[in-house]
mmCIF file of C-alpha atoms and ligand atoms in Angstrom:
data_model
loop_
_atom_site.group_PDB
_atom_site.id
_atom_site.type_symbol
_atom_site.label_atom_id
_atom_site.label_comp_id
_atom_site.label_asym_id
_atom_site.label_seq_id
_atom_site.Cartn_x
_atom_site.Cartn_y
_atom_site.Cartn_z
ATOM 1 C CA MET A 1109 193.255 72.795 35.597
ATOM 2 C CA SER A 1110 192.725 72.355 39.268
ATOM 3 C CA ALA A 1111 196.095 72.046 40.775
ATOM 4 C CA VAL A 1112 194.858 72.239 44.331
ATOM 5 C CA ASP A 1113 194.726 69.031 46.084
ATOM 6 C CA PRO A 1114 191.375 68.769 47.859
ATOM 7 C CA GLN A 1115 193.187 67.136 50.712
ATOM 8 C CA ASP A 1116 195.341 70.239 51.234
ATOM 9 C CA LYS A 1117 193.767 72.161 54.109
ATOM 10 C CA ASN A 1118 196.128 75.056 54.013
ATOM 11 C CA PRO A 1119 193.820 78.157 53.942
ATOM 12 C CA LYS A 1120 196.353 80.254 52.132
ATOM 13 C CA ILE A 1121 196.353 77.888 49.234
ATOM 14 C CA GLU A 1122 192.526 77.716 49.193
ATOM 15 C CA GLN A 1123 192.326 81.480 49.038
ATOM 16 C CA ALA A 1124 194.738 81.636 46.207
ATOM 17 C CA GLY A 1125 192.529 79.480 44.014
ATOM 18 C CA ALA A 1126 189.147 78.130 45.093
ATOM 19 C CA SER A 1127 188.250 74.750 43.759
ATOM 20 C CA ASP A 1128 185.499 74.339 41.138
ATOM 21 C CA GLU A 1129 183.565 72.464 43.698
ATOM 22 C CA SER A 1130 183.623 75.203 46.293
ATOM 23 C CA ILE A 1131 182.722 77.861 43.732
ATOM 24 C CA GLN A 1132 179.728 75.836 42.674
ATOM 25 C CA GLN A 1133 178.741 75.318 46.281
ATOM 26 C CA VAL A 1134 178.833 79.026 47.036
ATOM 27 C CA HIS A 1135 176.852 79.855 43.893
ATOM 28 C CA SER A 1136 174.238 77.287 44.613
ATOM 29 C CA ILE A 1137 173.679 78.902 47.989
ATOM 30 C CA LEU A 1138 173.468 82.326 46.386
ATOM 31 C CA LEU A 1139 171.021 81.082 43.749
ATOM 32 C CA ARG A 1140 168.774 79.470 46.327
ATOM 33 C CA GLU A 1141 168.427 82.638 48.317
ATOM 34 C CA LYS A 1142 166.063 84.747 46.228
ATOM 35 C CA PRO A 1143 165.577 88.392 47.149
ATOM 36 C CA GLU A 1144 162.949 89.075 49.828
ATOM 37 C CA PRO A 1145 159.512 89.573 48.188
ATOM 38 C CA GLU A 1146 158.340 93.151 48.603
ATOM 39 C CA GLU A 1147 154.897 94.742 48.269
ATOM 40 C CA ASN A 1148 154.547 95.758 44.732
ATOM 41 C CA HIS A 1149 151.699 97.992 43.579
ATOM 42 C CA SER A 1150 152.293 99.521 40.292
ATOM 43 C CA PRO A 1151 150.638 102.959 40.277
ATOM 44 C CA MET A 1152 147.538 103.377 38.034
ATOM 45 C CA PRO A 1153 148.509 105.005 34.792
ATOM 46 C CA LEU A 1154 147.723 108.706 35.039
ATOM 47 C CA PHE A 1155 145.754 108.794 31.824
ATOM 48 C CA LEU A 1156 143.404 106.077 33.153
ATOM 49 C CA LEU A 1157 142.808 108.009 36.362
ATOM 50 C CA GLY A 1158 142.034 111.125 34.340
ATOM 51 C CA PHE A 1159 139.695 109.203 32.036
ATOM 52 C CA ILE A 1160 137.695 107.697 34.898
ATOM 53 C CA SER A 1161 137.371 111.070 36.649
ATOM 54 C CA ALA A 1162 136.130 112.632 33.431
ATOM 55 C CA MET A 1163 133.527 109.860 33.022
ATOM 56 C CA VAL A 1164 132.227 110.321 36.573
ATOM 57 C CA LEU A 1165 131.928 114.043 36.052
ATOM 58 C CA MET A 1166 130.108 113.603 32.743
ATOM 59 C CA VAL A 1167 127.650 111.114 34.252
ATOM 60 C CA ALA A 1168 126.925 113.541 37.085
ATOM 61 C CA ILE A 1169 126.278 116.385 34.650
ATOM 62 C CA TYR A 1170 124.140 114.130 32.457
ATOM 63 C CA PHE A 1171 122.036 113.033 35.425
ATOM 64 C CA VAL A 1172 121.423 116.582 36.590
ATOM 65 C CA HIS A 1173 120.083 117.425 33.132
ATOM 66 C CA ASN A 1174 118.096 114.196 32.659
ATOM 67 C CA SER A 1175 116.958 113.343 36.161
ATOM 68 C CA GLY A 1176 113.420 112.511 35.047
ATOM 69 C CA GLY A 1177 111.805 114.695 37.687
ATOM 70 C CA LEU A 1178 113.507 112.815 40.478
ATOM 71 C CA SER A 1179 113.212 114.939 43.599
ATOM 72 C CA GLN A 1180 112.298 117.999 41.587
ATOM 73 C CA SER A 1181 110.021 119.058 44.401
ATOM 74 C CA PHE A 1182 108.013 121.962 43.088
ATOM 75 C CA SER A 1183 105.825 121.888 46.153
ATOM 76 C CA PHE A 1184 105.328 119.390 48.906
ATOM 77 C CA LYS A 1185 102.426 117.764 47.137
ATOM 78 C CA GLN A 1186 104.488 117.519 43.994
ATOM 79 C CA ALA A 1187 107.629 115.953 45.408
ATOM 80 C CA ALA A 1188 108.493 113.255 42.936
ATOM 81 C CA MET A 1189 110.475 110.584 44.665
ATOM 82 C CA VAL A 1190 110.533 108.198 41.745
ATOM 83 C CA TYR A 1191 112.266 108.448 38.432
ATOM 84 C CA ASP A 1192 109.851 109.282 35.633
ATOM 85 C CA GLU A 1193 111.327 108.802 32.188
ATOM 86 C CA ARG A 1194 108.543 110.864 30.590
ATOM 87 C CA PHE A 1195 109.352 113.853 32.780
ATOM 88 C CA ASP A 1196 109.707 117.007 30.760
ATOM 89 C CA PRO A 1197 110.979 120.044 32.658
ATOM 90 C CA LYS A 1198 109.194 122.320 30.161
ATOM 91 C CA ASN A 1199 105.794 120.947 31.142
ATOM 92 C CA ALA A 1200 106.521 120.717 34.842
ATOM 93 C CA PRO A 1201 104.132 122.718 37.011
ATOM 94 C CA SER A 1202 105.630 125.922 38.295
ATOM 95 C CA ALA A 1203 106.625 126.242 41.920
ATOM 96 C CA GLY A 1204 103.726 126.256 44.365
ATOM 97 C CA ALA A 1205 101.157 125.126 41.801
ATOM 98 C CA GLU A 1206 98.201 123.289 43.332
ATOM 99 C CA VAL A 1207 97.940 119.742 42.096
ATOM 100 C CA LYS A 1208 94.515 119.080 40.622
ATOM 101 C CA ILE A 1209 92.916 116.033 42.199
ATOM 102 C CA ASP A 1210 90.407 114.275 40.015
ATOM 103 C CA PRO A 1211 87.167 114.322 42.075
ATOM 104 C CA LEU A 1212 85.857 111.179 40.387
ATOM 105 C CA ALA A 1213 88.996 109.230 41.288
ATOM 106 C CA LEU A 1214 88.968 110.572 44.848
ATOM 107 C CA GLY A 1215 85.244 109.840 45.123
ATOM 108 C CA LYS A 1216 85.599 106.311 43.804
ATOM 109 C CA LYS A 1217 88.339 105.565 46.313
ATOM 110 C CA ASN A 1218 86.316 106.910 49.237
ATOM 111 C CA TYR A 1219 83.158 105.165 48.064
ATOM 112 C CA ALA A 1220 84.998 101.869 48.029
ATOM 113 C CA SER A 1221 86.469 102.370 51.486
ATOM 114 C CA VAL A 1222 83.324 103.580 53.307
ATOM 115 C CA CYS A 1223 80.014 103.516 51.419
ATOM 116 C CA ALA A 1224 80.399 100.218 49.554
ATOM 117 C CA ALA A 1225 80.184 98.263 52.826
ATOM 118 C CA CYS A 1226 76.489 99.126 53.005
ATOM 119 C CA HIS A 1227 75.430 100.350 49.553
ATOM 120 C CA GLN A 1228 77.561 97.655 47.830
ATOM 121 C CA PRO A 1229 80.231 98.212 45.166
ATOM 122 C CA ASN A 1230 77.574 98.037 42.415
ATOM 123 C CA GLY A 1231 75.474 100.724 44.157
ATOM 124 C CA LEU A 1232 72.431 98.447 44.357
ATOM 125 C CA GLY A 1233 72.342 98.269 48.162
ATOM 126 C CA VAL A 1234 70.832 95.342 50.034
ATOM 127 C CA PRO A 1235 67.060 94.813 49.588
ATOM 128 C CA GLY A 1236 65.123 95.931 52.652
ATOM 129 C CA VAL A 1237 68.251 97.045 54.531
ATOM 130 C CA TYR A 1238 70.454 99.417 52.558
ATOM 131 C CA PRO A 1239 68.776 101.482 49.837
ATOM 132 C CA PRO A 1240 70.316 101.605 46.331
ATOM 133 C CA LEU A 1241 72.274 104.605 45.057
ATOM 134 C CA ALA A 1242 72.128 103.551 41.407
ATOM 135 C CA LYS A 1243 69.164 105.363 39.794
ATOM 136 C CA SER A 1244 68.077 106.669 43.214
ATOM 137 C CA GLU A 1245 66.018 109.856 42.925
ATOM 138 C CA TRP A 1246 67.790 111.080 46.075
ATOM 139 C CA VAL A 1247 71.235 110.744 44.512
ATOM 140 C CA THR A 1248 70.387 112.438 41.226
ATOM 141 C CA GLY A 1249 68.010 114.951 42.830
ATOM 142 C CA SER A 1250 68.727 118.106 44.831
ATOM 143 C CA GLU A 1251 72.307 118.366 46.031
ATOM 144 C CA GLU A 1252 71.011 120.292 49.060
ATOM 145 C CA ARG A 1253 69.576 117.068 50.479
ATOM 146 C CA ILE A 1254 72.326 114.553 49.820
ATOM 147 C CA ILE A 1255 74.983 116.937 51.118
ATOM 148 C CA ARG A 1256 73.022 117.064 54.384
ATOM 149 C CA ILE A 1257 72.620 113.256 54.448
ATOM 150 C CA LEU A 1258 76.368 112.817 54.217
ATOM 151 C CA LEU A 1259 77.241 115.624 56.635
ATOM 152 C CA HIS A 1260 74.986 114.503 59.485
ATOM 153 C CA GLY A 1261 73.466 111.121 58.636
ATOM 154 C CA LEU A 1262 69.914 109.936 57.993
ATOM 155 C CA GLN A 1263 67.396 108.032 60.074
ATOM 156 C CA GLY A 1264 63.800 106.844 60.036
ATOM 157 C CA PRO A 1265 61.509 105.870 57.184
ATOM 158 C CA ILE A 1266 62.558 106.780 53.657
ATOM 159 C CA LYS A 1267 61.249 105.795 50.234
ATOM 160 C CA VAL A 1268 63.838 105.049 47.537
ATOM 161 C CA GLU A 1269 62.847 103.894 44.039
ATOM 162 C CA GLY A 1270 59.375 103.123 45.347
ATOM 163 C CA LYS A 1271 60.551 100.900 48.207
ATOM 164 C CA GLU A 1272 60.374 101.696 51.926
ATOM 165 C CA TYR A 1273 63.424 101.578 54.178
ATOM 166 C CA ASN A 1274 63.518 102.351 57.861
ATOM 167 C CA SER A 1275 66.986 102.280 59.227
ATOM 168 C CA ALA A 1276 69.827 104.687 59.979
ATOM 169 C CA MET A 1277 72.916 105.890 58.176
ATOM 170 C CA PRO A 1278 75.794 107.328 60.246
ATOM 171 C CA ALA A 1279 77.201 110.814 59.637
ATOM 172 C CA ILE A 1280 80.038 110.828 57.109
ATOM 173 C CA GLY A 1281 81.116 114.395 57.945
ATOM 174 C CA PRO A 1282 82.447 115.873 61.224
ATOM 175 C CA GLY A 1283 81.684 113.735 64.264
ATOM 176 C CA GLY A 1284 81.114 110.634 62.118
ATOM 177 C CA TYR A 1285 83.565 109.397 59.522
ATOM 178 C CA ASN A 1286 85.104 112.898 59.598
ATOM 179 C CA PHE A 1287 85.216 113.294 55.830
ATOM 180 C CA SER A 1288 86.464 116.717 54.726
ATOM 181 C CA ASP A 1289 84.198 118.881 52.564
ATOM 182 C CA GLU A 1290 86.379 117.994 49.606
ATOM 183 C CA ARG A 1291 85.952 114.236 50.140
ATOM 184 C CA ILE A 1292 82.189 114.606 50.612
ATOM 185 C CA ALA A 1293 81.945 116.605 47.369
ATOM 186 C CA ALA A 1294 84.088 114.035 45.564
ATOM 187 C CA VAL A 1295 82.124 110.992 46.730
ATOM 188 C CA LEU A 1296 78.817 112.692 45.888
ATOM 189 C CA THR A 1297 80.109 113.657 42.435
ATOM 190 C CA TYR A 1298 81.136 110.047 41.959
ATOM 191 C CA ILE A 1299 77.766 108.487 42.916
ATOM 192 C CA ARG A 1300 75.939 111.076 40.791
ATOM 193 C CA GLN A 1301 77.890 109.977 37.713
ATOM 194 C CA GLU A 1302 78.344 106.241 38.238
ATOM 195 C CA TRP A 1303 76.053 103.266 37.427
ATOM 196 C CA GLY A 1304 74.273 105.171 34.692
ATOM 197 C CA ASN A 1305 73.477 108.126 36.963
ATOM 198 C CA SER A 1306 74.056 111.512 35.399
ATOM 199 C CA ALA A 1307 73.732 114.566 37.591
ATOM 200 C CA PRO A 1308 75.993 117.615 37.918
ATOM 201 C CA ALA A 1309 79.098 117.483 40.082
ATOM 202 C CA VAL A 1310 78.971 118.709 43.677
ATOM 203 C CA THR A 1311 81.583 121.316 44.617
ATOM 204 C CA LYS A 1312 83.374 121.434 47.923
ATOM 205 C CA GLU A 1313 82.418 125.113 48.214
ATOM 206 C CA LYS A 1314 78.742 124.067 48.233
ATOM 207 C CA VAL A 1315 79.432 121.481 50.958
ATOM 208 C CA THR A 1316 81.286 124.082 53.033
ATOM 209 C CA GLU A 1317 78.438 126.565 52.553
ATOM 210 C CA ILE A 1318 75.787 124.117 53.783
ATOM 211 C CA ARG A 1319 77.927 122.898 56.691
ATOM 212 C CA THR A 1320 78.823 126.390 57.920
ATOM 213 C CA LYS A 1321 75.677 128.348 57.019
ATOM 214 C CA ALA A 1322 72.407 126.618 56.080
ATOM 215 C CA ALA A 1323 72.895 123.652 58.422
ATOM 216 C CA ALA A 1324 75.305 125.256 60.908
ATOM 217 C CA GLY A 1325 75.053 123.776 64.407
ATOM 218 C CA ARG A 1326 73.258 120.631 63.225
ATOM 219 C CA THR A 1327 74.478 117.524 65.025
ATOM 220 C CA THR A 1328 71.650 114.987 64.710
ATOM 221 C CA ALA A 1329 70.751 112.861 61.695
ATOM 222 C CA TRP A 1330 68.144 114.120 59.244
ATOM 223 C CA THR A 1331 64.773 112.517 58.566
ATOM 224 C CA SER A 1332 63.376 112.196 55.071
ATOM 225 C CA ALA A 1333 60.437 114.385 56.111
ATOM 226 C CA GLU A 1334 62.836 117.201 57.049
ATOM 227 C CA LEU A 1335 64.737 116.798 53.794
ATOM 228 C CA ASP A 1336 61.536 116.811 51.733
ATOM 229 C CA ALA A 1337 60.943 120.337 53.003
ATOM 230 C CA ILE A 1338 64.278 121.489 51.542
ATOM 231 C CA PRO A 1339 64.186 122.392 47.867
HETATM 232 C C1 HEC B 2720 76.621 101.767 57.826
HETATM 233 C C2 HEC B 2720 75.964 101.670 56.555
HETATM 234 C C3 HEC B 2720 76.029 102.841 55.610
HETATM 235 C C4 HEC B 2720 77.133 103.504 55.169
HETATM 236 C C5 HEC B 2720 78.575 103.261 55.559
HETATM 237 C C6 HEC B 2720 76.646 104.480 54.227
HETATM 238 N N1 HEC B 2720 75.323 104.455 54.143
HETATM 239 FE FE1 HEC B 2720 74.143 105.626 52.969
HETATM 240 N N2 HEC B 2720 72.477 104.820 53.825
HETATM 241 C C7 HEC B 2720 72.462 103.777 54.710
HETATM 242 C C8 HEC B 2720 71.119 103.536 55.136
HETATM 243 C C9 HEC B 2720 70.690 102.477 56.121
HETATM 244 C C10 HEC B 2720 70.323 104.479 54.467
HETATM 245 C C11 HEC B 2720 68.806 104.669 54.643
HETATM 246 C C12 HEC B 2720 68.596 105.350 55.982
HETATM 247 C C13 HEC B 2720 67.145 105.321 56.459
HETATM 248 O O1 HEC B 2720 66.556 104.245 56.352
HETATM 249 O O2 HEC B 2720 66.677 106.340 56.957
HETATM 250 C C14 HEC B 2720 71.218 105.260 53.622
HETATM 251 C C15 HEC B 2720 70.798 106.261 52.752
HETATM 252 C C16 HEC B 2720 71.624 106.912 51.851
HETATM 253 C C17 HEC B 2720 71.167 107.841 50.830
HETATM 254 C C18 HEC B 2720 69.740 108.289 50.556
HETATM 255 C C19 HEC B 2720 68.910 107.144 50.013
HETATM 256 C C20 HEC B 2720 69.364 106.601 48.710
HETATM 257 O O3 HEC B 2720 69.560 105.364 48.629
HETATM 258 O O4 HEC B 2720 69.569 107.341 47.752
HETATM 259 C C21 HEC B 2720 72.283 108.247 50.175
HETATM 260 C C22 HEC B 2720 72.342 109.228 49.023
HETATM 261 C C23 HEC B 2720 73.412 107.597 50.784
HETATM 262 N N3 HEC B 2720 72.982 106.779 51.789
HETATM 263 C C24 HEC B 2720 74.702 107.764 50.369
HETATM 264 C C25 HEC B 2720 75.804 107.228 51.038
HETATM 265 C C26 HEC B 2720 77.176 107.522 50.715
HETATM 266 C C27 HEC B 2720 77.633 108.381 49.564
HETATM 267 C C28 HEC B 2720 77.955 106.863 51.624
HETATM 268 C C29 HEC B 2720 79.476 106.898 51.758
HETATM 269 C C30 HEC B 2720 80.084 108.184 51.909
HETATM 270 C C31 HEC B 2720 77.070 106.135 52.503
HETATM 271 N N4 HEC B 2720 75.794 106.387 52.123
HETATM 272 C C32 HEC B 2720 77.480 105.335 53.531
HETATM 273 C C33 HEC B 2720 73.566 103.088 55.179
HETATM 274 C C34 HEC B 2720 74.885 103.463 54.967
#
């Protein structure tokens, strides 16, 4: 159909009817030049956004109701900083409630950290050097005496389970190991009920009473002769 002679350079004629060739050439250029790429973020579907927000809210509400005692600080001593799956808000102690410390557990811990070095973990002591606490008549006897031994120490000759010792034990109370009355009561309760010993518990009130009244002002260690005079 092309009637235009490719050799004919007359622009007027070219305008009137472009050759197949030139049309193809122009199109090929147009096809090569793709549109500029543009940033293309398709917005999140609204329903998905709503669904996720609802989930987050529900999880937050669920956690508040099932937080397992996490940071439910009823008092400073009670502050639970770990998740406890058995936590039951109904059984939680009320605000300001004193936490009961098991004297035997406290006593055992303090025995291990201080007394065991000399009296040994099994309470049998070291023959000739450190007297035994297991089955000792001092331990299971009058609390008046052992409270004093712990408060201020003990020195000089002493007979325990028929054997003589002559050494010195440092004060465990103020000025020595600085045990509180509560720790002294706990460790005494522990040694009175461990290794087959069975004697009544010692209260911290009794320790306080002896420290502040009966033996007030005492700073030196006791001797067994002095203690024998105390009922
Ligand atoms: C540094 C060593 C040492 C430590 C620590 C020590 N004791 Fe003693 N304890 C002795 C010695 C030594 C004697 C005997 C003292 C004497 O010969 O006059 C003694 C005597 C005793 C007695 C009277 C005698 C007997 O065997 O029943 C008791 C009770 C006692 N200690 C309890 C304790 C308790 C409880 C603790 C820890 C809170 C403790 N001791 C810590 C060295 C120690």
